[in-house]
CSV table of N, CA, C and O in Angstrom, one decimal:
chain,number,residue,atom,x,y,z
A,158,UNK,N,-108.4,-95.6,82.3
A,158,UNK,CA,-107.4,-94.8,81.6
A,158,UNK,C,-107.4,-93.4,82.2
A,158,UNK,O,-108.5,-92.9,82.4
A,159,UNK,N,-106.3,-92.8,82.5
A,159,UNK,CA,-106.5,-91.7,83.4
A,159,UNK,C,-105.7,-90.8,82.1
A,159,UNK,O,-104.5,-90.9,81.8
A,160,UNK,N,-106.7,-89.9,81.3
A,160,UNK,CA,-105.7,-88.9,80.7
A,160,UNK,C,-105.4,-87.4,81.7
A,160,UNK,O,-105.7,-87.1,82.9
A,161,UNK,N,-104.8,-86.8,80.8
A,161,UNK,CA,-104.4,-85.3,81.2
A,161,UNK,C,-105.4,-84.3,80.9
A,161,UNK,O,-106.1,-84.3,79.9
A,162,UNK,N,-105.5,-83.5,81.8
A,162,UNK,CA,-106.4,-82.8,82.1
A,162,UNK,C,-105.8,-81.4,80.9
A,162,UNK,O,-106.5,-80.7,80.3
A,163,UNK,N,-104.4,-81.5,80.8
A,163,UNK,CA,-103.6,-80.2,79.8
A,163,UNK,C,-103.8,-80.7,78.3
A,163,UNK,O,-103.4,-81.9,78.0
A,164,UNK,N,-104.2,-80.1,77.6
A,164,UNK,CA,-104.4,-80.4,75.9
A,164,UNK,C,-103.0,-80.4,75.5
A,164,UNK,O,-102.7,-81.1,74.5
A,165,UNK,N,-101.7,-79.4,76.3
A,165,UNK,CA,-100.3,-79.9,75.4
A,165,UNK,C,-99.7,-80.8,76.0
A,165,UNK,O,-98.5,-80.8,75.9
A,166,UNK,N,-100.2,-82.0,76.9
A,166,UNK,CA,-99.9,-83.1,76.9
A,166,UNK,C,-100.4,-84.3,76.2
A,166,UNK,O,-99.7,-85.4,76.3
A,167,UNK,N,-101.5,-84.3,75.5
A,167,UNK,CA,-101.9,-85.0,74.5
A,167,UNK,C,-101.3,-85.1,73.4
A,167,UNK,O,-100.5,-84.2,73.0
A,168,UNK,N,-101.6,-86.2,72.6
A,168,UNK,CA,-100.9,-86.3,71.2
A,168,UNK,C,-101.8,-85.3,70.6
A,168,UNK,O,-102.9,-85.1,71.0
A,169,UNK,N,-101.0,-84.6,69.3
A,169,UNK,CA,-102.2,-83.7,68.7
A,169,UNK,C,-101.9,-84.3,67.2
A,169,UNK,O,-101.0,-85.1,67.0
A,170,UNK,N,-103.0,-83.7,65.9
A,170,UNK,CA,-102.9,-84.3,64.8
A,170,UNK,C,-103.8,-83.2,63.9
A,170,UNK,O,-105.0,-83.1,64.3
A,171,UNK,N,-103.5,-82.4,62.9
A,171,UNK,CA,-104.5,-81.5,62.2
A,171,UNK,C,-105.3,-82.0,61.8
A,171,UNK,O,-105.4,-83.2,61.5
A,172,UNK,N,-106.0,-81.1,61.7
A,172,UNK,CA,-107.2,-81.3,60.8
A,172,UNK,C,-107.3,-82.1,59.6
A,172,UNK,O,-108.1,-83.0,59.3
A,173,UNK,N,-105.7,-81.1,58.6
A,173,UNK,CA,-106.0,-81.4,57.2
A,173,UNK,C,-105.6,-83.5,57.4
A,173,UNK,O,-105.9,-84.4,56.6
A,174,UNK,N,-104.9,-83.8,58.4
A,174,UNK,CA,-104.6,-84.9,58.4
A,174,UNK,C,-105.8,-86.2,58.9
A,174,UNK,O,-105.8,-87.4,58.8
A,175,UNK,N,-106.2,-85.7,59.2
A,175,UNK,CA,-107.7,-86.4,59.8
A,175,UNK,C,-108.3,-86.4,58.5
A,175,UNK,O,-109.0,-87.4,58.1
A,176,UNK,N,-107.9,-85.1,57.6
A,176,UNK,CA,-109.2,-85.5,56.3
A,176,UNK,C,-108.1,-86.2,55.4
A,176,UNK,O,-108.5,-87.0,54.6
A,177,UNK,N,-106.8,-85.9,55.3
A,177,UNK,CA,-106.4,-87.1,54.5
A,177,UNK,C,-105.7,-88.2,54.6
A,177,UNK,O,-105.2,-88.8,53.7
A,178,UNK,N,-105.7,-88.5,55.7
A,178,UNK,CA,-105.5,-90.1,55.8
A,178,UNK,C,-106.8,-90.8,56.8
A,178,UNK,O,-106.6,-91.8,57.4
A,179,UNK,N,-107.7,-90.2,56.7
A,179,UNK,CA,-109.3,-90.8,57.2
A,179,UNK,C,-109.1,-91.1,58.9
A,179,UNK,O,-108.4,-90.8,59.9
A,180,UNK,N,-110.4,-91.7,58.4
A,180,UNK,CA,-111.0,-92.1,60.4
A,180,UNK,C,-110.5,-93.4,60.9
A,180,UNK,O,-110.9,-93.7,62.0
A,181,UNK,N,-110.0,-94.1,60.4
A,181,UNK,CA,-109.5,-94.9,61.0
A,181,UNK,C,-107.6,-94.9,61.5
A,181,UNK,O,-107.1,-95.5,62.4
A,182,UNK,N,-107.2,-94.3,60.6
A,182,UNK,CA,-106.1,-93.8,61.4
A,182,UNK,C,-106.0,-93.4,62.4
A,182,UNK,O,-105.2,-93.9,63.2
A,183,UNK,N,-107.1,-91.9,62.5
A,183,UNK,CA,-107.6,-91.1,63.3
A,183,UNK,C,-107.8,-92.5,65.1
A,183,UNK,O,-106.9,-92.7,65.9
A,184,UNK,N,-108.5,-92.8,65.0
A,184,UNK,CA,-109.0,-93.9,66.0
A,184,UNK,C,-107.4,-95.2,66.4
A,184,UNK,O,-107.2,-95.7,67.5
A,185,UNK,N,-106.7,-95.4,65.6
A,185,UNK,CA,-105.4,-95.9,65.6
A,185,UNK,C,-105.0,-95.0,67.4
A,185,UNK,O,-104.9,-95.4,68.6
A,186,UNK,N,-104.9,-93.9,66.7
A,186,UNK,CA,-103.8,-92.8,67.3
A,186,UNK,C,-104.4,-92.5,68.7
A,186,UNK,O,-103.8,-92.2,69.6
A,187,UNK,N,-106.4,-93.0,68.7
A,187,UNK,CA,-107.2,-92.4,69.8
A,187,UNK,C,-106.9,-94.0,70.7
A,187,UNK,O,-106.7,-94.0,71.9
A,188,UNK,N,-106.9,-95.0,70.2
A,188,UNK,CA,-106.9,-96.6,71.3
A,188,UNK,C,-105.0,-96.6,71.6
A,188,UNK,O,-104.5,-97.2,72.5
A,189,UNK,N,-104.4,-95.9,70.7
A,189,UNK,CA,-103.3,-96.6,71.3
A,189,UNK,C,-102.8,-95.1,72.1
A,189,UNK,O,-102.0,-95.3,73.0
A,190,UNK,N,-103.0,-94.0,72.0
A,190,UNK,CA,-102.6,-93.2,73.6
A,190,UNK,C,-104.5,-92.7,73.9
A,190,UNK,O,-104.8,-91.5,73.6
A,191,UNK,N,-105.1,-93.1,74.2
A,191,UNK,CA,-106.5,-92.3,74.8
A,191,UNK,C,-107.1,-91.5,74.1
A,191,UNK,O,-108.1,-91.8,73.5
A,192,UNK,N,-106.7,-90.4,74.0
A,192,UNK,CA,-107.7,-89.2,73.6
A,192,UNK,C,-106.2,-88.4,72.4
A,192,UNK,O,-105.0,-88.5,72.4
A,193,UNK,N,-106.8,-87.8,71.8
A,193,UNK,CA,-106.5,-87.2,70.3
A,193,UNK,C,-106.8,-85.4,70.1
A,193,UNK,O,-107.9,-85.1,70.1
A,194,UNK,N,-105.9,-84.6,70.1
A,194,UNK,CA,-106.0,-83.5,69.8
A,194,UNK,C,-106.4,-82.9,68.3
A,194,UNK,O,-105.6,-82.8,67.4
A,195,UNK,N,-107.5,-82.5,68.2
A,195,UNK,CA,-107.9,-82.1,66.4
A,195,UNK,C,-107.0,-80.5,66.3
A,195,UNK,O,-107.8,-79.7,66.7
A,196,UNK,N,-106.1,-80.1,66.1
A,196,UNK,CA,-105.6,-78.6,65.9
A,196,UNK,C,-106.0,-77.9,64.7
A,196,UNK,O,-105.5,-78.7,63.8
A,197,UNK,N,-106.6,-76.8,64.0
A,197,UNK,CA,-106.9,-76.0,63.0
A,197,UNK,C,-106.0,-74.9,63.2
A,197,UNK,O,-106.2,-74.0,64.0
A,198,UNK,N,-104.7,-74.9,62.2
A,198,UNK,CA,-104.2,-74.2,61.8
A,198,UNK,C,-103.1,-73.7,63.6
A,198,UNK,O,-102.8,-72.6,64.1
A,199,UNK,N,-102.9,-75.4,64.0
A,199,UNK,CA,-102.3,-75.2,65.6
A,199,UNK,C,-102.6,-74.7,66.5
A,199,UNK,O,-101.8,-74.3,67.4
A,200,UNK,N,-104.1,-74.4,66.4
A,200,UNK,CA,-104.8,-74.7,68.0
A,200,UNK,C,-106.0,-75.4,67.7
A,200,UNK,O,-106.8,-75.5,66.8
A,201,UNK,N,-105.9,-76.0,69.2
A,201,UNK,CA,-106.5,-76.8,69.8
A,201,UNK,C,-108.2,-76.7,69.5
A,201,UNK,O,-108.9,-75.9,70.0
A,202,UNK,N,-108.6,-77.7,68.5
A,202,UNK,CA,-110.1,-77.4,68.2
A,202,UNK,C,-110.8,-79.0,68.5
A,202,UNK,O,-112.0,-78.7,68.8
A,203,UNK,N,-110.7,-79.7,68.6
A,203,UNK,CA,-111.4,-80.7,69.6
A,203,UNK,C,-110.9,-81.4,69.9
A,203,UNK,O,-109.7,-81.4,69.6
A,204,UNK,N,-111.4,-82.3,70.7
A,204,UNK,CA,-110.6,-83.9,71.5
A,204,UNK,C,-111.6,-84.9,71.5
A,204,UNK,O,-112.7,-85.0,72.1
A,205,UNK,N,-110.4,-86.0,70.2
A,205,UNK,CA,-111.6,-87.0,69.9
A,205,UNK,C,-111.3,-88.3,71.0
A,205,UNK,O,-110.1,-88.6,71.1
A,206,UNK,N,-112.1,-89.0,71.9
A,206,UNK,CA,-111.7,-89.9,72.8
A,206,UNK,C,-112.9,-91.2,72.7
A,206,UNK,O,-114.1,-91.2,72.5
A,207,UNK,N,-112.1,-92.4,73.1
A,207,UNK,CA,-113.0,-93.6,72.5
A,207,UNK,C,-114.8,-93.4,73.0
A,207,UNK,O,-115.2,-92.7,73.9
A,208,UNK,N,-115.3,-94.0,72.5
A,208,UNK,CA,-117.2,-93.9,73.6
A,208,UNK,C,-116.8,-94.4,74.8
A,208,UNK,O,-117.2,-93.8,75.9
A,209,UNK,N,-116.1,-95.5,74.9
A,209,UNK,CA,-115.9,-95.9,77.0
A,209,UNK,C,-115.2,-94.7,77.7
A,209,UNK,O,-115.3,-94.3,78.9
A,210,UNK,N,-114.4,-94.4,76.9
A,210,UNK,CA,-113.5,-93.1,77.5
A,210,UNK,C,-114.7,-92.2,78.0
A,210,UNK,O,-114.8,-91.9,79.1
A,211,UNK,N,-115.5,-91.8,77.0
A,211,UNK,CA,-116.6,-90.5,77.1
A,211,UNK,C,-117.5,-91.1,78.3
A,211,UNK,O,-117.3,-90.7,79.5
A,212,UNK,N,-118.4,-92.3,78.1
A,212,UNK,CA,-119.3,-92.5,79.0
A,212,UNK,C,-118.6,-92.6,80.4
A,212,UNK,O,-119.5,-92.2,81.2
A,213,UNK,N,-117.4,-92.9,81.0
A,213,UNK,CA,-116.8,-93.0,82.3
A,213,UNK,C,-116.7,-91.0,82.3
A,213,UNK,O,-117.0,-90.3,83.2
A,214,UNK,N,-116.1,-90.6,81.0
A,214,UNK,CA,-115.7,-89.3,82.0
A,214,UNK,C,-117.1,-88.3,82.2
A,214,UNK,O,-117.0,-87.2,82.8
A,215,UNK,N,-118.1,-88.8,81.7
A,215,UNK,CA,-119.6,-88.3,81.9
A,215,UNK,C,-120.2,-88.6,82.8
A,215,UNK,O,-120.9,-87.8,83.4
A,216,UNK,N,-119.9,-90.4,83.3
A,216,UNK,CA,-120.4,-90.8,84.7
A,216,UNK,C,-119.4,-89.9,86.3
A,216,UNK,O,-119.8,-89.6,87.4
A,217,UNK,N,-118.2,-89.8,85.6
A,217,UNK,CA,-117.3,-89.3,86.6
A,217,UNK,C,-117.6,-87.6,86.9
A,217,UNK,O,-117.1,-87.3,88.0
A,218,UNK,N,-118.4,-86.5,86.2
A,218,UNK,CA,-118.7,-85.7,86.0
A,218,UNK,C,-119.7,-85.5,87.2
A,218,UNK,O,-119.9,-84.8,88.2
A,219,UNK,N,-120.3,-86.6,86.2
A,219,UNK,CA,-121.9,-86.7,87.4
A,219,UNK,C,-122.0,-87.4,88.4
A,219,UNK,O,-123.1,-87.7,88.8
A,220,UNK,N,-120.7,-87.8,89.1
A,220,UNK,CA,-120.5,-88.3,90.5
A,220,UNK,C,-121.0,-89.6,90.4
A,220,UNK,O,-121.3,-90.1,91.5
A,221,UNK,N,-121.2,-90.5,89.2
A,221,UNK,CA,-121.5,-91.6,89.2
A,221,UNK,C,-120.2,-92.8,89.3
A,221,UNK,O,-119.9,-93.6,88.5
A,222,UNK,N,-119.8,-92.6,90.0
A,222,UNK,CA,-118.4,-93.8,90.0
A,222,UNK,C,-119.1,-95.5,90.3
A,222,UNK,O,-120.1,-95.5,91.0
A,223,UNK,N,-118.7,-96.6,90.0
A,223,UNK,CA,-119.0,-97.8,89.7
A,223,UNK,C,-119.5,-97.9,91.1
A,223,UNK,O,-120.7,-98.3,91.2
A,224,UNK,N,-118.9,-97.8,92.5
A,224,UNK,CA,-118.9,-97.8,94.0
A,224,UNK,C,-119.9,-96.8,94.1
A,224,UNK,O,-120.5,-97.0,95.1
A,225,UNK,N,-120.5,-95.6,93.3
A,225,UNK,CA,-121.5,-95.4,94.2
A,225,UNK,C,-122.9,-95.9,93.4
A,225,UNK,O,-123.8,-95.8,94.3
A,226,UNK,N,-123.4,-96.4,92.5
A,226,UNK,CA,-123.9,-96.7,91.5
A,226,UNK,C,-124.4,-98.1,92.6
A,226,UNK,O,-125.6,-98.2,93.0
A,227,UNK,N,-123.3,-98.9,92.9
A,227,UNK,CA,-123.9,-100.1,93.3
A,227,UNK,C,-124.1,-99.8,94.5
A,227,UNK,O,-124.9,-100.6,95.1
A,228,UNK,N,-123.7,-98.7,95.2
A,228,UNK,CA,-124.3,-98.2,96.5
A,228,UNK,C,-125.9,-97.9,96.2
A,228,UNK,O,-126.8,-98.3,97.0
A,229,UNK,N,-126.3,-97.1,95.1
A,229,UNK,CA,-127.3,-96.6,94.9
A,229,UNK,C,-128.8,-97.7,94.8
A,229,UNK,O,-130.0,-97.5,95.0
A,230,UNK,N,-128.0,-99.0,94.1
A,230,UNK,CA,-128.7,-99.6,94.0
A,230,UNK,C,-129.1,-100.6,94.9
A,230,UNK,O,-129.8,-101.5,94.4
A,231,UNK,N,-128.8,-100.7,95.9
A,231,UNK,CA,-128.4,-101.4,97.4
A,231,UNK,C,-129.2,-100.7,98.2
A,231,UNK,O,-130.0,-101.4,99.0
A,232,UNK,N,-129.4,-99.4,98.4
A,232,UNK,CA,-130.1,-98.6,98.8
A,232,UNK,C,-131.9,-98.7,98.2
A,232,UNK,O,-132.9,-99.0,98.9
A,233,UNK,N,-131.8,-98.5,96.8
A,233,UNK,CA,-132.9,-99.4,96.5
A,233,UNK,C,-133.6,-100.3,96.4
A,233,UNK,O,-134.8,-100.3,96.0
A,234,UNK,N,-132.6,-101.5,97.0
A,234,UNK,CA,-133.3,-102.7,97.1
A,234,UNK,C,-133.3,-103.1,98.6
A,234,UNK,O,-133.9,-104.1,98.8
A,235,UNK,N,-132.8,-102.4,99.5
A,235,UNK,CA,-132.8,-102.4,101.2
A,235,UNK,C,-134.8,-101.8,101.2
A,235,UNK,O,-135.8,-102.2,101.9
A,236,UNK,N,-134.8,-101.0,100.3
A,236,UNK,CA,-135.6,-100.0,100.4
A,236,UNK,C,-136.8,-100.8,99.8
A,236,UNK,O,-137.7,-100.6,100.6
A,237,UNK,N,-137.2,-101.4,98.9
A,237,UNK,CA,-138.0,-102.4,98.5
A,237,UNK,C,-137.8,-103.6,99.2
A,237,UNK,O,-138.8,-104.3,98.7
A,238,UNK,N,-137.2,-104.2,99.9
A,238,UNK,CA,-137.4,-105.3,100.9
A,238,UNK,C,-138.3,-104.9,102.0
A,238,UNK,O,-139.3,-105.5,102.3
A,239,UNK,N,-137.9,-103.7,102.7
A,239,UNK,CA,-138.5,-103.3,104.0
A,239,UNK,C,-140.1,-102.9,103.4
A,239,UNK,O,-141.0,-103.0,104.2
A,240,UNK,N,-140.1,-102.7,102.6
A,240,UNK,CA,-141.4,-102.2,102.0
A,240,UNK,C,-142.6,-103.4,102.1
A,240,UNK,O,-143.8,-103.3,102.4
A,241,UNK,N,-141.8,-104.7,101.8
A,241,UNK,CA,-142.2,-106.0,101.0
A,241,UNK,C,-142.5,-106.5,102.8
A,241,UNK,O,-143.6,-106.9,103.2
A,242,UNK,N,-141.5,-106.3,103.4
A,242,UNK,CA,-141.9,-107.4,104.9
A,242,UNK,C,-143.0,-106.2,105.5
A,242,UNK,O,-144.0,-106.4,106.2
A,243,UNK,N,-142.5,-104.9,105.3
A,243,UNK,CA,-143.5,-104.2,106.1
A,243,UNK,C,-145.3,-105.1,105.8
A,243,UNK,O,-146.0,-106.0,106.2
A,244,UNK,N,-145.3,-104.3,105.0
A,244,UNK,CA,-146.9,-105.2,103.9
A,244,UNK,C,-147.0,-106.8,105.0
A,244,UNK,O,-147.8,-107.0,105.9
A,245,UNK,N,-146.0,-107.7,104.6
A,245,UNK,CA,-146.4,-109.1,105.5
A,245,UNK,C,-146.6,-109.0,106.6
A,245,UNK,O,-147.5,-109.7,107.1
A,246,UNK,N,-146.0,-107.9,107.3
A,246,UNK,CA,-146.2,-108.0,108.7
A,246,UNK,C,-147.8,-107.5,109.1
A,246,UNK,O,-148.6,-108.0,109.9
A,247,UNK,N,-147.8,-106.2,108.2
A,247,UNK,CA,-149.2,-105.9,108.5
A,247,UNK,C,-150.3,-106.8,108.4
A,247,UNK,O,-151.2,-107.2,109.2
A,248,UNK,N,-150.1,-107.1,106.9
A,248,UNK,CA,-151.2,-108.5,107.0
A,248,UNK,C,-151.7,-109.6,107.6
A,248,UNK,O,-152.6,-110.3,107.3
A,249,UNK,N,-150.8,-109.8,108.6
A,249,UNK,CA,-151.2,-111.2,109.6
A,249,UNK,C,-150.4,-112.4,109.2
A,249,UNK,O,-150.7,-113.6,109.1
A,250,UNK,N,-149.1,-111.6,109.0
A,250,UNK,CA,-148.3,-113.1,108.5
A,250,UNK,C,-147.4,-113.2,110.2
A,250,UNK,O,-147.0,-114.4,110.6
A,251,UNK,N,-147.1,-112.2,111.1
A,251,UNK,CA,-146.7,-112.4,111.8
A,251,UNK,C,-147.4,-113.5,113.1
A,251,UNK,O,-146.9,-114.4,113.7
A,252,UNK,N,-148.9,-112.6,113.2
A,252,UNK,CA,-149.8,-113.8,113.9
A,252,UNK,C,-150.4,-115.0,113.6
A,252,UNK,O,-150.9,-115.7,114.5
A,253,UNK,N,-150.4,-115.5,112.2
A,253,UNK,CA,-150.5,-116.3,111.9
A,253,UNK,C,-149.3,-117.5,112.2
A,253,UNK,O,-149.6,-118.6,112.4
A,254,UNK,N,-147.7,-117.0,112.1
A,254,UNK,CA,-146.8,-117.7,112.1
A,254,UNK,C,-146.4,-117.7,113.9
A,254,UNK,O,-145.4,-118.4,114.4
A,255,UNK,N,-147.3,-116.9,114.6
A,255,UNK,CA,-147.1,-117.0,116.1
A,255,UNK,C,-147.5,-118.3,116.7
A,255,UNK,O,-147.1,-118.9,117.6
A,256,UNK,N,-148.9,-118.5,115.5
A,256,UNK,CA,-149.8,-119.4,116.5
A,256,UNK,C,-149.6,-120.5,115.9
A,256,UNK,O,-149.8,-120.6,114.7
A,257,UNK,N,-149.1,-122.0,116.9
A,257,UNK,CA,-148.7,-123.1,116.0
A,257,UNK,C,-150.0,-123.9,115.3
A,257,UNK,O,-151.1,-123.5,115.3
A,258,UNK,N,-149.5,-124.8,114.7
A,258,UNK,CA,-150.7,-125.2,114.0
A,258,UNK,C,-151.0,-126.8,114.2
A,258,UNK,O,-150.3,-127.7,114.5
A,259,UNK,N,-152.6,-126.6,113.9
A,259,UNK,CA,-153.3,-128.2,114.7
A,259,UNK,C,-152.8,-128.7,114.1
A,259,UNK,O,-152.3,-128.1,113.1
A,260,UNK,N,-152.8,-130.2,114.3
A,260,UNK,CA,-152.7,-130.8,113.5
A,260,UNK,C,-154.0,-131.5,112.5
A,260,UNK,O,-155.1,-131.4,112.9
A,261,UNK,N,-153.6,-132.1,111.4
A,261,UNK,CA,-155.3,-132.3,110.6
A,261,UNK,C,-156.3,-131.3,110.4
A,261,UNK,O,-157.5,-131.5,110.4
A,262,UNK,N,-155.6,-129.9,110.4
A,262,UNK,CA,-156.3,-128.6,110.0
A,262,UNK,C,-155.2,-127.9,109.1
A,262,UNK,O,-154.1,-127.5,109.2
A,263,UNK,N,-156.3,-127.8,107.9
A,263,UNK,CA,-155.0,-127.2,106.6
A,263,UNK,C,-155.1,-125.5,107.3
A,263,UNK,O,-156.1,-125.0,107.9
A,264,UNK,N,-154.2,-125.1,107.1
A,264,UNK,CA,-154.3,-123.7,106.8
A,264,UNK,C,-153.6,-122.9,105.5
A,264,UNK,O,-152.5,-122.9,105.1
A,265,UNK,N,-155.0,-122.0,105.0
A,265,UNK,CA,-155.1,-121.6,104.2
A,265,UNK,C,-154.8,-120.2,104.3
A,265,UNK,O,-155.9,-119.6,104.7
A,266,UNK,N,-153.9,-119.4,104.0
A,266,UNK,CA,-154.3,-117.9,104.0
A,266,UNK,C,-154.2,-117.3,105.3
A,266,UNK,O,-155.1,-116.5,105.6
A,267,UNK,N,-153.4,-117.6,105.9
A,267,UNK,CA,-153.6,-117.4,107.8
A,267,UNK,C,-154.6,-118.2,108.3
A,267,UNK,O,-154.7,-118.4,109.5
A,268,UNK,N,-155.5,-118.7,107.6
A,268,UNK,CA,-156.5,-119.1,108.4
A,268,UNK,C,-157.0,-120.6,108.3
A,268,UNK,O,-157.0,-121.3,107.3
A,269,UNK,N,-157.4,-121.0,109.5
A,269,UNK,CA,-157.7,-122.5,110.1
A,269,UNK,C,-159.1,-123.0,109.5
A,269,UNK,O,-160.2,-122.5,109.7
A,270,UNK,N,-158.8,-123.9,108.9
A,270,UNK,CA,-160.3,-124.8,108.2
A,270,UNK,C,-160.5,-126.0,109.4
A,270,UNK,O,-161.4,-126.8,109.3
């Protein structure tokens, strides 16, 4: 949902009307155009907007967009793989998997019984 960045493009709605026809009205007016203008006495005193509304424009604030998020986390797990084979390699999984194996000899742990 892309709202307006101008508050006199929003629907607006007073105060005293929020307190006398309640919060569910109120919420009516916020799912079917986005976000809701509270006016006291015809200005502009808050803007009520759904929780997904808030959490995207909080993520969008903080440069969290869905694309960089799964970038971020792709980065993390590139980054914990290399970690994971580095360790194998140091350990002797590389020379162990160089050198073929007898036959009628288990190997255990890199190493030949």
């Amino acid at each position: 949902m892309d709202l307006s960045l101008n508050l006199l493009d929003l629907e607006k709605t007073p105060a005293s009307d929020v307190k006398a026809k309640g919060w569910p009205d109120l919420m009516r007016k916020v799912l079917r155009s986005g976000a809701v203008v509270i006016t006291n006495h015809n200005h502009p005193q808050a803007v009520v907007v759904s929780a997904e509304e808030y959490r995207r424009l909080v993520d969008q604030a903080n440069g969290h967009s869905a694309g960089a998020q799964r970038a971020q986390s792709l980065q993390a797990l590139q980054a914990e793989f290399d970690a994971h084979l580095s360790s194998l390699q140091d350990g002797g999984l590389a020379r162990a998997l160089a050198r073929p194996a007898r036959r009628g000899r288990r190997i255990r742990l890199g190493k030949s019984l």
